[in-house]
PDB file of C-alpha atoms in Angstrom:
ATOM      1  CA  MET A1080     -57.734  98.377  63.585  1.00 45.00           C
ATOM      2  CA  LYS A1081     -55.766  96.562  66.288  1.00 43.00           C
ATOM      3  CA  LYS A1082     -58.785  94.362  67.006  1.00 44.00           C
ATOM      4  CA  ILE A1083     -59.041  93.364  63.362  1.00 45.00           C
ATOM      5  CA  ILE A1084     -55.352  92.489  63.228  1.00 42.00           C
ATOM      6  CA  LEU A1085     -55.655  90.488  66.444  1.00 36.00           C
ATOM      7  CA  VAL A1086     -58.674  88.566  65.149  1.00 39.00           C
ATOM      8  CA  MET A1087     -56.930  87.884  61.841  1.00 43.00           C
ATOM      9  CA  ALA A1088     -53.804  86.661  63.627  1.00 42.00           C
ATOM     10  CA  MET A1089     -55.849  84.329  65.828  1.00 46.00           C
ATOM     11  CA  LEU A1090     -57.726  83.018  62.810  1.00 45.00           C
ATOM     12  CA  PHE A1091     -54.485  82.455  60.913  1.00 46.00           C
ATOM     13  CA  MET A1092     -52.938  80.579  63.851  1.00 46.00           C
ATOM     14  CA  SER A1093     -55.971  78.329  64.242  1.00 44.00           C
ATOM     15  CA  VAL A1094     -56.078  77.536  60.513  1.00 43.00           C
ATOM     16  CA  SER A1095     -52.341  76.948  60.332  1.00 39.00           C
ATOM     17  CA  THR A1096     -52.629  74.102  62.836  1.00 40.00           C
ATOM     18  CA  LEU A1097     -55.049  72.149  60.612  1.00 44.00           C
ATOM     19  CA  PRO A1098     -52.395  70.444  58.444  1.00 47.00           C
ATOM     20  CA  ALA A1099     -50.539  69.394  61.594  1.00 45.00           C
ATOM     21  CA  ALA A1100     -53.676  67.776  62.928  1.00 50.00           C
ATOM     22  CA  GLY A1101     -53.950  65.865  59.636  1.00 52.00           C
ATOM     23  CA  ASN A1102     -55.876  62.637  59.870  1.00 57.00           C
ATOM     24  CA  GLN A1103     -57.304  63.406  63.290  1.00 59.00           C
ATOM     25  CA  TYR A1104     -59.056  66.495  61.919  1.00 60.00           C
ATOM     26  CA  ALA A1105     -60.272  64.537  58.909  1.00 61.00           C
ATOM     27  CA  LEU A1106     -61.621  61.763  61.100  1.00 55.00           C
ATOM     28  CA  LYS A1107     -63.487  64.170  63.365  1.00 60.00           C
ATOM     29  CA  HIS A1108     -64.827  66.032  60.367  1.00 69.00           C
ATOM     30  CA  ALA A1109     -66.049  62.980  58.474  1.00 67.00           C
ATOM     31  CA  ASN A1110     -67.217  61.089  61.527  1.00 74.00           C
ATOM     32  CA  PRO A1111     -69.489  62.615  64.162  1.00 78.00           C
ATOM     33  CA  MET A1112     -69.448  59.439  66.241  1.00 86.00           C
ATOM     34  CA  PRO A1113     -67.110  59.063  69.235  1.00 90.00           C
ATOM     35  CA  ASN A1114     -64.034  56.874  68.821  1.00 90.00           C
ATOM     36  CA  LEU A1115     -64.477  54.760  71.934  1.00 95.00           C
ATOM     37  CA  MET A1116     -62.308  51.871  70.724  1.00 95.00           C
ATOM     38  CA  ARG A1117     -59.233  54.103  70.716  1.00 93.00           C
ATOM     39  CA  ILE A1118     -60.083  55.308  74.238  1.00 95.00           C
ATOM     40  CA  ALA A1119     -60.430  51.717  75.437  1.00 97.00           C
ATOM     41  CA  ILE A1120     -57.126  50.601  73.919  1.00 96.00           C
ATOM     42  CA  LYS A1121     -55.131  53.629  75.054  1.00 96.00           C
ATOM     43  CA  ASN A1122     -56.510  53.414  78.596  1.00 96.00           C
ATOM     44  CA  ALA A1123     -56.439  49.635  78.971  1.00 96.00           C
ATOM     45  CA  ASP A1124     -54.424  49.749  82.203  1.00 96.00           C
ATOM     46  CA  LEU A1125     -56.731  52.301  83.785  1.00 95.00           C
ATOM     47  CA  LEU A1126     -59.783  50.300  82.732  1.00 96.00           C
ATOM     48  CA  GLY A1127     -58.385  46.976  83.912  1.00 97.00           C
ATOM     49  CA  VAL A1128     -58.604  45.382  80.473  1.00 97.00           C
ATOM     50  CA  ASP A1129     -57.311  41.813  80.577  1.00 97.00           C
ATOM     51  CA  ALA A1130     -55.264  40.056  77.880  1.00 97.00           C
ATOM     52  CA  LYS A1131     -58.278  38.330  76.301  1.00 98.00           C
ATOM     53  CA  GLN A1132     -60.178  41.617  76.089  1.00 97.00           C
ATOM     54  CA  MET A1133     -57.143  43.408  74.656  1.00 97.00           C
ATOM     55  CA  THR A1134     -56.763  40.744  71.973  1.00 97.00           C
ATOM     56  CA  ALA A1135     -60.408  41.227  70.983  1.00 97.00           C
ATOM     57  CA  LEU A1136     -60.099  45.034  70.991  1.00 97.00           C
ATOM     58  CA  LYS A1137     -56.976  44.971  68.837  1.00 96.00           C
ATOM     59  CA  ALA A1138     -58.477  42.399  66.456  1.00 97.00           C
ATOM     60  CA  TRP A1139     -61.501  44.635  65.854  1.00 97.00           C
ATOM     61  CA  SER A1140     -59.295  47.687  65.432  1.00 95.00           C
ATOM     62  CA  GLU A1141     -56.829  46.031  63.064  1.00 96.00           C
ATOM     63  CA  THR A1142     -59.645  44.673  60.906  1.00 96.00           C
ATOM     64  CA  ASN A1143     -61.783  47.794  60.750  1.00 95.00           C
ATOM     65  CA  LYS A1144     -59.410  50.751  61.101  1.00 94.00           C
ATOM     66  CA  PRO A1145     -58.117  50.520  57.494  1.00 96.00           C
ATOM     67  CA  LYS A1146     -61.718  50.418  56.218  1.00 95.00           C
ATOM     68  CA  MET A1147     -62.589  53.465  58.293  1.00 93.00           C
ATOM     69  CA  GLN A1148     -59.531  55.358  57.079  1.00 93.00           C
ATOM     70  CA  GLU A1149     -60.474  54.675  53.458  1.00 95.00           C
ATOM     71  CA  MET A1150     -64.013  55.895  54.026  1.00 93.00           C
ATOM     72  CA  VAL A1151     -62.737  59.070  55.705  1.00 91.00           C
ATOM     73  CA  LYS A1152     -60.397  59.698  52.762  1.00 93.00           C
ATOM     74  CA  LYS A1153     -63.313  59.181  50.393  1.00 93.00           C
ATOM     75  CA  VAL A1154     -65.487  61.714  52.257  1.00 92.00           C
ATOM     76  CA  MET A1155     -62.699  64.274  52.272  1.00 91.00           C
ATOM     77  CA  SER A1156     -61.986  63.697  48.572  1.00 92.00           C
ATOM     78  CA  GLU A1157     -65.653  63.976  47.619  1.00 92.00           C
ATOM     79  CA  GLU A1158     -66.033  67.170  49.640  1.00 91.00           C
ATOM     80  CA  LYS A1159     -62.985  68.673  47.967  1.00 92.00           C
ATOM     81  CA  MET A1160     -64.365  67.756  44.542  1.00 91.00           C
ATOM     82  CA  LEU A1161     -67.788  69.220  45.396  1.00 89.00           C
ATOM     83  CA  HIS A1162     -66.191  72.406  46.662  1.00 89.00           C
ATOM     84  CA  GLU A1163     -64.095  72.800  43.525  1.00 90.00           C
ATOM     85  CA  LYS A1164     -67.015  72.010  41.248  1.00 88.00           C
ATOM     86  CA  ALA A1165     -69.160  74.630  43.007  1.00 85.00           C
ATOM     87  CA  LEU A1166     -66.462  77.221  42.329  1.00 88.00           C
ATOM     88  CA  THR A1167     -65.796  76.297  38.711  1.00 89.00           C
ATOM     89  CA  SER A1168     -69.111  75.249  37.174  1.00 87.00           C
ATOM     90  CA  ASP A1169     -72.853  75.601  37.365  1.00 82.00           C
ATOM     91  CA  ALA A1170     -73.338  71.839  37.254  1.00 82.00           C
ATOM     92  CA  ASP A1171     -75.751  70.194  39.665  1.00 83.00           C
ATOM     93  CA  THR A1172     -73.664  68.346  42.235  1.00 83.00           C
ATOM     94  CA  SER A1173     -76.541  66.537  43.944  1.00 83.00           C
ATOM     95  CA  LYS A1174     -75.557  63.112  42.633  1.00 83.00           C
ATOM     96  CA  GLU A1175     -71.928  63.566  43.662  1.00 82.00           C
ATOM     97  CA  ALA A1176     -73.082  64.750  47.083  1.00 87.00           C
ATOM     98  CA  GLU A1177     -75.079  61.542  47.480  1.00 90.00           C
ATOM     99  CA  VAL A1178     -71.851  59.519  47.205  1.00 89.00           C
ATOM    100  CA  MET A1179     -70.286  61.533  50.022  1.00 89.00           C
ATOM    101  CA  LEU A1180     -73.422  61.328  52.164  1.00 91.00           C
ATOM    102  CA  GLU A1181     -73.696  57.564  51.643  1.00 94.00           C
ATOM    103  CA  THR A1182     -70.089  57.155  52.763  1.00 93.00           C
ATOM    104  CA  ARG A1183     -70.851  59.201  55.882  1.00 92.00           C
ATOM    105  CA  LYS A1184     -73.788  56.858  56.586  1.00 94.00           C
ATOM    106  CA  GLN A1185     -71.426  53.887  56.260  1.00 95.00           C
ATOM    107  CA  ILE A1186     -69.010  55.501  58.710  1.00 94.00           C
ATOM    108  CA  ILE A1187     -71.802  56.044  61.231  1.00 93.00           C
ATOM    109  CA  ALA A1188     -73.001  52.445  60.792  1.00 95.00           C
ATOM    110  CA  MET A1189     -69.483  51.108  61.317  1.00 95.00           C
ATOM    111  CA  LYS A1190     -68.956  53.266  64.425  1.00 94.00           C
ATOM    112  CA  THR A1191     -72.310  52.087  65.807  1.00 95.00           C
ATOM    113  CA  LYS A1192     -71.258  48.478  65.240  1.00 96.00           C
ATOM    114  CA  CYS A1193     -67.876  49.250  66.817  1.00 95.00           C
ATOM    115  CA  ASN A1194     -69.531  50.603  69.955  1.00 95.00           C
ATOM    116  CA  ALA A1195     -71.834  47.571  70.133  1.00 96.00           C
ATOM    117  CA  THR A1196     -68.794  45.295  69.812  1.00 97.00           C
ATOM    118  CA  LEU A1197     -67.021  47.260  72.524  1.00 97.00           C
ATOM    119  CA  LYS A1198     -69.969  46.616  74.840  1.00 97.00           C
ATOM    120  CA  THR A1199     -69.635  42.864  74.253  1.00 97.00           C
ATOM    121  CA  ILE A1200     -65.894  42.878  74.976  1.00 97.00           C
ATOM    122  CA  LEU A1201     -65.830  45.125  78.038  1.00 97.00           C
ATOM    123  CA  THR A1202     -67.760  44.814  81.264  1.00 97.00           C
ATOM    124  CA  LYS A1203     -70.537  47.318  81.940  1.00 97.00           C
ATOM    125  CA  LYS A1204     -68.283  49.187  84.361  1.00 97.00           C
ATOM    126  CA  GLN A1205     -65.383  49.278  81.911  1.00 97.00           C
ATOM    127  CA  TYR A1206     -67.674  50.590  79.180  1.00 97.00           C
ATOM    128  CA  ALA A1207     -69.091  53.248  81.519  1.00 97.00           C
ATOM    129  CA  ASP A1208     -65.511  54.231  82.383  1.00 97.00           C
ATOM    130  CA  VAL A1209     -64.670  54.528  78.662  1.00 97.00           C
ATOM    131  CA  ILE A1210     -67.581  56.966  78.290  1.00 96.00           C
ATOM    132  CA  THR A1211     -66.369  58.931  81.317  1.00 96.00           C
ATOM    133  CA  ILE A1212     -62.827  59.136  79.932  1.00 95.00           C
ATOM    134  CA  TYR A1213     -64.117  60.167  76.509  1.00 94.00           C
ATOM    135  CA  ARG A1214     -66.213  62.957  77.992  1.00 94.00           C
ATOM    136  CA  SER A1215     -63.336  64.173  80.136  1.00 93.00           C
ATOM    137  CA  VAL A1216     -60.979  64.533  77.165  1.00 89.00           C
ATOM    138  CA  ARG A1217     -63.550  66.141  74.878  1.00 79.00           C
TER     139      ARG A1217
END
């Protein structure tokens, strides 16, 4: 009995932190790709990013981050709708699922383009260091 209570308490504590994580959880959930741009910007000093590179990094981020956030919100909204529909009706949700899956594809395409852009802005060593930092914080 004590083991069950302990497991339930641990489960409750882990679930109760989800709202606090907010957008970060949503982003990780909707987007399986690594966010290397954020790593590069936050670790600019460590990477030796110069002013010209930083301007390019921030320009990409400022242009594309709002688009990414909207797509993540759309995925989360579609998943919530699919979940609710599965609980309340017998309707086929395949078409609605396609919308969510297409948005996920768009997210992956944008992240792939982001990583390609990052490679053009940073030197090979800086990019390799971004990968190392990302892996160390994962």
